[in-house]
């Protein structure tokens, strides 16, 4: 969890709990302490600019917290990012005010890890079991490449359990790295390995189910999906082709579409906030766009009746063609999200910027 420019200190925290403090040359530090073993909390802060962040009430449950100018909450329950803030302390991810933090229920909002199934197409519970399982801090994560500039990061791991094998008869390792770049970009990298010892391959679908915070859904447009084919989940997954030069949300009906063979870069423009979210993805050919609108919002117990106006899910995924892994094989998927001024759009972004391998 360290890099060559990070100083690591092991010490005691609140109530005598063990913690690790990471500090880098730029003044960034990280604090790791177990809340209830083996549950840990990780805190990154820019000590030169920010006071120690006060602990909100919600942090009394199992979690990790990362602060690097931006505030990033990663809960071990579900391996879920629940908060991401910019340098102005503005919340960039949507989290329902009615979200329940009661394992094994999923937390409604943030970024959910959907594995080994996305949606309801399959024999498992909706969106699979990974978002409802308790993850652990990875004791032996893959190293960062030598040229990386990412210092604020945490590695989590999820392995099969014997109870889980009864409903999904496979053994696996799922590794998740959550990192914040120097400019505040949020990066998630997942590696899934088939560890079956019986020679059996397995198939799965995967998604970073991401809830973006927007000012007014009717003033939002998504660029990068125009003219693409999509499966409409509200019409029995019937296939259509997107019309128009951008995707907008003015028809006052729920949206649940799986866009196929999407570009590696997608933009979400929030006109009222003059902000654009830029998604860059690798290994994730599909993109799911979802908003429940009013009727479905009212039907969800852990979702506010009017909160659909202030959120939009644009999910980097691999859904249409499941991934197949033989024993010993590994799949990797990556998502990078940045928030930039709305003068940017998908066609104006620097085409030379690509993912760094890691």
Tab-separated table of C-alpha atoms in Angstrom:
chain	number	residue	atom	x	y	z
A	1	UNK	CA	0.000	0.000	0.000
A	2	UNK	CA	3.047	2.235	-0.096
A	3	UNK	CA	5.199	3.727	-2.826
A	4	UNK	CA	8.831	4.773	-2.804
A	5	UNK	CA	7.929	8.342	-1.736
A	6	UNK	CA	5.714	7.320	1.171
A	7	UNK	CA	6.706	7.163	4.810
A	8	UNK	CA	4.961	4.442	6.804
A	9	UNK	CA	4.335	4.684	10.562
A	10	UNK	CA	2.702	1.966	12.654
A	11	UNK	CA	1.097	3.236	15.840
A	12	UNK	CA	-2.004	3.165	18.060
A	13	UNK	CA	-5.179	5.099	17.327
A	14	UNK	CA	-8.468	5.732	19.093
A	15	UNK	CA	-9.243	3.199	21.822
A	16	UNK	CA	-5.842	1.611	21.319
A	17	UNK	CA	-6.659	0.285	17.876
A	18	UNK	CA	-3.694	-0.351	15.595
A	19	UNK	CA	-3.252	2.041	12.687
A	20	UNK	CA	-0.797	2.824	9.927
A	21	UNK	CA	-0.037	6.410	8.878
A	22	UNK	CA	1.276	6.975	5.345
A	23	UNK	CA	2.924	10.291	4.460
A	24	UNK	CA	4.356	11.351	1.139
A	25	UNK	CA	6.662	14.208	0.166
A	26	UNK	CA	3.776	16.435	-0.924
A	27	UNK	CA	2.284	16.340	2.573
A	28	UNK	CA	-0.291	13.648	1.879
A	29	UNK	CA	-0.757	11.218	4.723
A	30	UNK	CA	-2.808	8.112	5.228
A	31	UNK	CA	-4.080	6.579	8.421
A	32	UNK	CA	-5.172	2.967	8.642
A	33	UNK	CA	-6.834	1.590	11.744
A	34	UNK	CA	-9.034	-1.449	12.344
A	35	UNK	CA	-12.513	-0.535	13.512
A	36	UNK	CA	-13.390	-4.113	14.410
A	37	UNK	CA	-10.685	-6.600	13.334
A	38	UNK	CA	-10.266	-7.419	10.488
A	39	UNK	CA	-12.011	-4.185	9.466
A	40	UNK	CA	-9.793	-1.218	8.712
A	41	UNK	CA	-10.103	2.497	8.165
A	42	UNK	CA	-7.760	4.318	5.788
A	43	UNK	CA	-7.459	8.083	5.868
A	44	UNK	CA	-5.550	10.203	3.368
A	45	UNK	CA	-5.279	13.934	3.940
A	46	UNK	CA	-3.338	16.858	2.590
A	47	UNK	CA	-2.023	18.165	5.887
A	48	UNK	CA	-0.775	21.385	4.310
A	49	UNK	CA	-4.286	22.403	3.241
A	50	UNK	CA	-6.892	20.540	5.288
A	51	UNK	CA	-7.466	20.064	9.000
A	52	UNK	CA	-8.017	16.554	10.211
A	53	UNK	CA	-11.435	15.627	8.850
A	54	UNK	CA	-14.012	15.152	11.604
A	55	UNK	CA	-15.508	11.672	11.735
A	56	UNK	CA	-19.120	11.707	10.572
A	57	UNK	CA	-21.665	9.584	12.352
A	58	UNK	CA	-21.919	7.173	9.440
A	59	UNK	CA	-18.309	6.118	9.937
A	60	UNK	CA	-19.291	4.140	13.020
A	61	UNK	CA	-19.965	1.164	10.756
A	62	UNK	CA	-17.300	-0.979	9.073
A	63	UNK	CA	-15.410	1.016	6.472
A	64	UNK	CA	-12.341	2.545	4.990
A	65	UNK	CA	-12.023	6.280	4.517
A	66	UNK	CA	-9.691	8.046	2.095
A	67	UNK	CA	-9.161	11.809	1.964
A	68	UNK	CA	-6.835	13.374	-0.612
A	69	UNK	CA	-8.308	16.854	-1.034
A	70	UNK	CA	-11.164	14.681	-2.285
A	71	UNK	CA	-13.018	12.550	0.268
A	72	UNK	CA	-13.395	8.939	-0.666
A	73	UNK	CA	-15.242	6.432	1.495
A	74	UNK	CA	-14.615	2.776	0.744
A	75	UNK	CA	-16.652	0.365	2.816
A	76	UNK	CA	-15.254	-3.092	3.381
A	77	UNK	CA	-18.828	-4.277	3.393
A	78	UNK	CA	-19.288	-4.643	-0.353
A	79	UNK	CA	-15.913	-3.094	-1.227
A	80	UNK	CA	-17.971	-0.024	-2.071
A	81	UNK	CA	-16.912	3.571	-2.687
A	82	UNK	CA	-19.610	5.788	-1.158
A	83	UNK	CA	-18.139	9.288	-1.396
A	84	UNK	CA	-15.834	11.266	-3.674
A	85	UNK	CA	-15.322	15.014	-3.237
A	86	UNK	CA	-13.408	17.620	-5.194
A	87	UNK	CA	-11.145	20.357	-3.852
A	88	UNK	CA	-14.222	22.507	-3.139
A	89	UNK	CA	-15.631	19.735	-0.899
A	90	UNK	CA	-18.473	19.147	-3.356
A	91	UNK	CA	-19.906	15.634	-3.396
A	92	UNK	CA	-19.507	14.003	-6.810
A	93	UNK	CA	-21.185	10.664	-6.123
A	94	UNK	CA	-24.829	10.205	-5.227
A	95	UNK	CA	-25.730	8.385	-2.024
A	96	UNK	CA	-29.371	8.084	-1.078
A	97	UNK	CA	-30.404	9.777	2.155
A	98	UNK	CA	-32.314	6.566	2.910
A	99	UNK	CA	-29.396	4.221	2.239
A	100	UNK	CA	-29.081	1.523	4.884
A	101	UNK	CA	-25.690	0.629	6.318
A	102	UNK	CA	-26.802	-2.754	7.582
A	103	UNK	CA	-24.867	-5.711	6.153
A	104	UNK	CA	-25.543	-7.780	4.167
A	105	UNK	CA	-27.752	-5.202	2.411
A	106	UNK	CA	-26.088	-3.198	-0.362
A	107	UNK	CA	-25.595	0.536	0.185
A	108	UNK	CA	-27.773	2.468	-2.288
A	109	UNK	CA	-25.414	4.788	-4.135
A	110	UNK	CA	-21.705	5.327	-4.658
A	111	UNK	CA	-19.933	2.700	-6.751
A	112	UNK	CA	-21.092	-0.882	-6.289
A	113	UNK	CA	-18.950	-3.818	-7.384
A	114	UNK	CA	-21.263	-6.158	-9.304
A	115	UNK	CA	-19.790	-9.657	-9.591
A	116	UNK	CA	-20.268	-12.405	-10.727
A	117	UNK	CA	-23.556	-11.174	-12.149
A	118	UNK	CA	-24.902	-7.804	-13.191
A	119	UNK	CA	-28.641	-7.258	-13.125
A	120	UNK	CA	-31.060	-10.168	-12.928
A	121	UNK	CA	-29.918	-12.183	-15.943
A	122	UNK	CA	-28.704	-15.311	-14.187
A	123	UNK	CA	-29.411	-17.524	-11.209
A	124	UNK	CA	-27.923	-15.282	-8.517
A	125	UNK	CA	-29.331	-12.343	-6.584
A	126	UNK	CA	-29.518	-9.025	-8.436
A	127	UNK	CA	-26.038	-7.674	-9.222
A	128	UNK	CA	-24.353	-10.736	-7.694
A	129	UNK	CA	-23.004	-11.260	-4.201
A	130	UNK	CA	-19.754	-9.243	-4.171
A	131	UNK	CA	-21.516	-6.002	-3.181
A	132	UNK	CA	-22.984	-7.779	-0.135
A	133	UNK	CA	-19.833	-9.539	1.062
A	134	UNK	CA	-17.254	-8.341	3.565
A	135	UNK	CA	-13.957	-7.613	1.814
A	136	UNK	CA	-10.511	-7.587	3.419
A	137	UNK	CA	-7.468	-5.401	2.982
A	138	UNK	CA	-5.233	-7.230	0.499
A	139	UNK	CA	-2.013	-8.260	2.288
A	140	UNK	CA	-0.142	-8.942	-0.954
A	141	UNK	CA	-1.443	-6.647	-3.712
A	142	UNK	CA	0.048	-6.430	-7.203
A	143	UNK	CA	2.651	-3.633	-7.325
A	144	UNK	CA	2.127	-0.303	-9.032
A	145	UNK	CA	4.284	0.306	-12.119
A	146	UNK	CA	7.445	2.256	-11.351
A	147	UNK	CA	6.266	5.363	-13.242
A	148	UNK	CA	2.925	5.750	-11.457
A	149	UNK	CA	2.063	9.004	-9.685
A	150	UNK	CA	-0.754	7.491	-7.605
A	151	UNK	CA	0.133	7.442	-3.921
A	152	UNK	CA	-3.249	7.526	-2.207
A	153	UNK	CA	-4.659	4.046	-2.698
A	154	UNK	CA	-5.992	0.975	-0.961
A	155	UNK	CA	-6.118	-2.660	-2.064
A	156	UNK	CA	-8.997	-4.959	-1.132
A	157	UNK	CA	-9.546	-8.639	-1.803
A	158	UNK	CA	-12.554	-10.958	-1.870
A	159	UNK	CA	-12.262	-14.735	-2.007
A	160	UNK	CA	-14.848	-17.471	-2.252
A	161	UNK	CA	-16.417	-18.834	0.912
A	162	UNK	CA	-17.672	-22.351	1.450
A	163	UNK	CA	-21.221	-21.038	1.904
A	164	UNK	CA	-20.941	-19.111	-1.339
A	165	UNK	CA	-19.755	-22.159	-3.268
A	166	UNK	CA	-23.165	-23.705	-2.610
A	167	UNK	CA	-24.855	-21.033	-4.777
A	168	UNK	CA	-21.973	-20.370	-7.221
A	169	UNK	CA	-19.767	-23.488	-7.352
A	170	UNK	CA	-16.458	-21.827	-8.166
A	171	UNK	CA	-13.336	-20.619	-6.415
A	172	UNK	CA	-11.905	-17.220	-7.259
A	173	UNK	CA	-9.880	-14.223	-6.107
A	174	UNK	CA	-11.278	-10.755	-6.763
A	175	UNK	CA	-8.830	-7.926	-6.148
A	176	UNK	CA	-9.885	-4.274	-6.107
A	177	UNK	CA	-7.603	-1.250	-6.031
A	178	UNK	CA	-9.151	2.165	-5.339
A	179	UNK	CA	-6.805	5.073	-5.999
A	180	UNK	CA	-6.859	8.855	-6.139
A	181	UNK	CA	-4.596	10.610	-8.621
A	182	UNK	CA	-2.739	13.854	-7.895
A	183	UNK	CA	-5.495	15.782	-9.711
A	184	UNK	CA	-8.268	14.087	-7.750
A	185	UNK	CA	-9.224	11.539	-10.413
A	186	UNK	CA	-10.809	8.392	-9.001
A	187	UNK	CA	-9.491	5.080	-10.318
A	188	UNK	CA	-10.746	1.555	-9.728
A	189	UNK	CA	-8.952	-1.528	-10.994
A	190	UNK	CA	-10.323	-5.039	-10.558
A	191	UNK	CA	-8.545	-8.333	-11.156
A	192	UNK	CA	-10.513	-11.573	-11.060
A	193	UNK	CA	-8.718	-14.928	-11.112
A	194	UNK	CA	-10.122	-18.434	-11.498
A	195	UNK	CA	-8.654	-20.491	-8.631
A	196	UNK	CA	-10.691	-23.641	-9.265
A	197	UNK	CA	-8.732	-26.819	-8.551
A	198	UNK	CA	-11.128	-29.125	-10.415
A	199	UNK	CA	-10.173	-27.866	-13.882
A	200	UNK	CA	-13.498	-26.104	-14.431
A	201	UNK	CA	-13.775	-22.746	-16.173
A	202	UNK	CA	-16.350	-20.178	-15.095
A	203	UNK	CA	-18.201	-17.299	-16.718
A	204	UNK	CA	-19.309	-14.045	-15.158
A	205	UNK	CA	-20.473	-10.530	-15.865
A	206	UNK	CA	-19.100	-7.487	-14.094
A	207	UNK	CA	-19.897	-3.808	-13.551
A	208	UNK	CA	-18.818	-0.719	-11.641
A	209	UNK	CA	-22.367	0.400	-10.834
A	210	UNK	CA	-21.703	4.141	-10.473
A	211	UNK	CA	-24.191	6.690	-9.132
A	212	UNK	CA	-23.261	10.226	-10.173
A	213	UNK	CA	-24.558	13.263	-8.345
A	214	UNK	CA	-26.181	15.750	-10.737
A	215	UNK	CA	-28.014	19.005	-10.117
A	216	UNK	CA	-31.091	18.317	-12.259
A	217	UNK	CA	-31.503	15.174	-14.367
A	218	UNK	CA	-33.469	17.131	-16.989
A	219	UNK	CA	-30.370	19.313	-17.552
A	220	UNK	CA	-27.960	16.404	-18.057
A	221	UNK	CA	-26.694	14.888	-21.297
A	222	UNK	CA	-24.441	11.921	-21.971
A	223	UNK	CA	-22.037	12.011	-24.900
A	224	UNK	CA	-20.234	9.062	-26.462
A	225	UNK	CA	-23.217	6.718	-26.772
A	226	UNK	CA	-24.934	8.266	-29.772
A	227	UNK	CA	-25.719	5.968	-32.738
A	228	UNK	CA	-24.854	2.863	-30.684
A	229	UNK	CA	-26.997	-0.244	-30.281
A	230	UNK	CA	-28.472	-0.894	-26.850
A	231	UNK	CA	-30.589	-3.443	-25.017
A	232	UNK	CA	-33.631	-1.918	-23.319
A	233	UNK	CA	-34.174	-3.678	-20.000
A	234	UNK	CA	-37.627	-2.113	-19.750
A	235	UNK	CA	-38.653	-3.790	-23.017
A	236	UNK	CA	-37.450	-7.350	-22.412
A	237	UNK	CA	-33.913	-6.510	-23.521
A	238	UNK	CA	-35.069	-5.712	-27.039
A	239	UNK	CA	-32.304	-4.264	-29.196
A	240	UNK	CA	-32.486	-0.691	-30.527
A	241	UNK	CA	-30.151	1.927	-31.981
A	242	UNK	CA	-29.706	5.241	-30.159
A	243	UNK	CA	-30.882	8.256	-32.139
A	244	UNK	CA	-29.740	11.863	-31.840
A	245	UNK	CA	-26.404	13.452	-31.079
A	246	UNK	CA	-26.505	12.892	-27.283
A	247	UNK	CA	-28.540	11.117	-24.629
A	248	UNK	CA	-30.871	13.397	-22.615
A	249	UNK	CA	-33.500	12.794	-19.921
A	250	UNK	CA	-36.559	14.917	-20.570
A	251	UNK	CA	-39.234	12.289	-21.280
A	252	UNK	CA	-40.079	11.763	-17.581
A	253	UNK	CA	-39.848	7.978	-17.773
A	254	UNK	CA	-37.388	5.568	-16.201
A	255	UNK	CA	-34.324	4.600	-18.204
A	256	UNK	CA	-32.513	1.254	-18.067
A	257	UNK	CA	-30.372	0.633	-21.153
A	258	UNK	CA	-27.285	-1.477	-21.827
A	259	UNK	CA	-25.202	0.193	-24.553
A	260	UNK	CA	-23.009	-2.214	-26.514
A	261	UNK	CA	-19.477	-1.893	-27.881
A	262	UNK	CA	-19.079	1.536	-26.329
A	263	UNK	CA	-16.004	3.751	-26.677
A	264	UNK	CA	-13.375	3.800	-23.955
A	265	UNK	CA	-14.398	7.369	-23.089
A	266	UNK	CA	-17.851	8.685	-22.116
A	267	UNK	CA	-18.833	12.163	-20.890
A	268	UNK	CA	-21.695	13.203	-18.577
A	269	UNK	CA	-22.467	16.918	-18.830
A	270	UNK	CA	-24.239	18.602	-15.910
A	271	UNK	CA	-25.237	21.909	-17.518
A	272	UNK	CA	-26.572	23.570	-14.381
A	273	UNK	CA	-23.421	22.825	-12.376
A	274	UNK	CA	-21.187	23.475	-15.410
A	275	UNK	CA	-19.395	20.223	-14.662
A	276	UNK	CA	-18.523	17.238	-16.833
A	277	UNK	CA	-17.725	13.773	-15.578
A	278	UNK	CA	-15.352	11.922	-17.878
A	279	UNK	CA	-15.278	8.132	-17.727
A	280	UNK	CA	-12.335	6.239	-19.162
A	281	UNK	CA	-12.576	2.476	-19.073
A	282	UNK	CA	-10.646	-0.573	-20.148
A	283	UNK	CA	-11.840	-4.178	-20.397
A	284	UNK	CA	-15.446	-3.009	-20.030
A	285	UNK	CA	-17.081	-2.826	-23.473
A	286	UNK	CA	-20.616	-2.005	-22.313
A	287	UNK	CA	-22.194	0.963	-20.518
A	288	UNK	CA	-25.441	0.835	-18.557
A	289	UNK	CA	-27.510	4.009	-18.168
A	290	UNK	CA	-30.128	3.982	-15.420
A	291	UNK	CA	-32.490	6.387	-13.697
A	292	UNK	CA	-35.610	5.080	-11.914
A	293	UNK	CA	-37.728	8.251	-12.316
A	294	UNK	CA	-40.572	8.965	-9.914
A	295	UNK	CA	-42.707	5.798	-9.819
A	296	UNK	CA	-39.823	3.373	-9.319
A	297	UNK	CA	-38.130	5.750	-6.888
A	298	UNK	CA	-41.227	5.706	-4.669
A	299	UNK	CA	-41.273	1.914	-4.765
A	300	UNK	CA	-37.767	1.589	-3.293
A	301	UNK	CA	-37.594	1.658	0.503
A	302	UNK	CA	-33.966	2.822	0.587
A	303	UNK	CA	-34.358	5.586	-1.992
A	304	UNK	CA	-35.947	9.030	-1.556
A	305	UNK	CA	-39.093	9.783	-3.578
A	306	UNK	CA	-37.537	12.792	-5.366
A	307	UNK	CA	-33.901	11.738	-5.359
A	308	UNK	CA	-34.089	10.493	-8.944
A	309	UNK	CA	-33.853	14.162	-9.977
A	310	UNK	CA	-30.333	14.399	-8.607
A	311	UNK	CA	-28.664	11.190	-9.759
A	312	UNK	CA	-27.711	9.278	-12.849
A	313	UNK	CA	-26.081	5.877	-13.133
A	314	UNK	CA	-23.628	5.437	-15.977
A	315	UNK	CA	-22.048	2.074	-15.350
A	316	UNK	CA	-18.930	0.696	-17.010
A	317	UNK	CA	-19.679	-2.985	-17.499
A	318	UNK	CA	-19.158	-6.243	-19.319
A	319	UNK	CA	-22.692	-7.567	-19.695
A	320	UNK	CA	-23.628	-8.681	-23.209
A	321	UNK	CA	-20.793	-11.202	-23.626
A	322	UNK	CA	-19.848	-12.861	-20.307
A	323	UNK	CA	-16.168	-13.240	-19.488
A	324	UNK	CA	-14.792	-16.795	-19.539
A	325	UNK	CA	-11.842	-17.773	-17.348
A	326	UNK	CA	-10.027	-21.089	-17.273
A	327	UNK	CA	-8.281	-22.154	-14.037
A	328	UNK	CA	-5.304	-19.876	-13.446
A	329	UNK	CA	-6.490	-17.209	-15.876
A	330	UNK	CA	-7.110	-13.612	-14.808
A	331	UNK	CA	-9.326	-10.830	-16.116
A	332	UNK	CA	-8.716	-7.132	-15.512
A	333	UNK	CA	-11.151	-4.229	-15.744
A	334	UNK	CA	-10.423	-0.589	-15.031
A	335	UNK	CA	-12.412	2.609	-14.595
A	336	UNK	CA	-11.052	6.143	-14.244
A	337	UNK	CA	-13.378	9.053	-13.473
A	338	UNK	CA	-12.536	12.726	-13.513
A	339	UNK	CA	-14.593	15.892	-13.055
A	340	UNK	CA	-13.716	18.791	-15.366
A	341	UNK	CA	-15.298	22.112	-16.401
A	342	UNK	CA	-18.207	21.677	-18.811
A	343	UNK	CA	-16.402	23.384	-21.650
A	344	UNK	CA	-15.107	19.862	-22.192
A	345	UNK	CA	-17.141	17.208	-23.957
A	346	UNK	CA	-16.436	13.745	-25.250
A	347	UNK	CA	-15.311	15.031	-28.639
A	348	UNK	CA	-12.960	17.645	-27.199
A	349	UNK	CA	-11.095	15.571	-24.659
A	350	UNK	CA	-7.453	14.836	-25.277
A	351	UNK	CA	-7.419	11.665	-27.392
A	352	UNK	CA	-3.803	11.046	-26.461
A	353	UNK	CA	-4.613	10.389	-22.833
A	354	UNK	CA	-4.875	6.656	-22.296
A	355	UNK	CA	-4.812	4.287	-19.368
A	356	UNK	CA	-1.490	3.508	-17.839
A	357	UNK	CA	-1.049	-0.227	-17.450
A	358	UNK	CA	-0.682	-1.558	-13.928
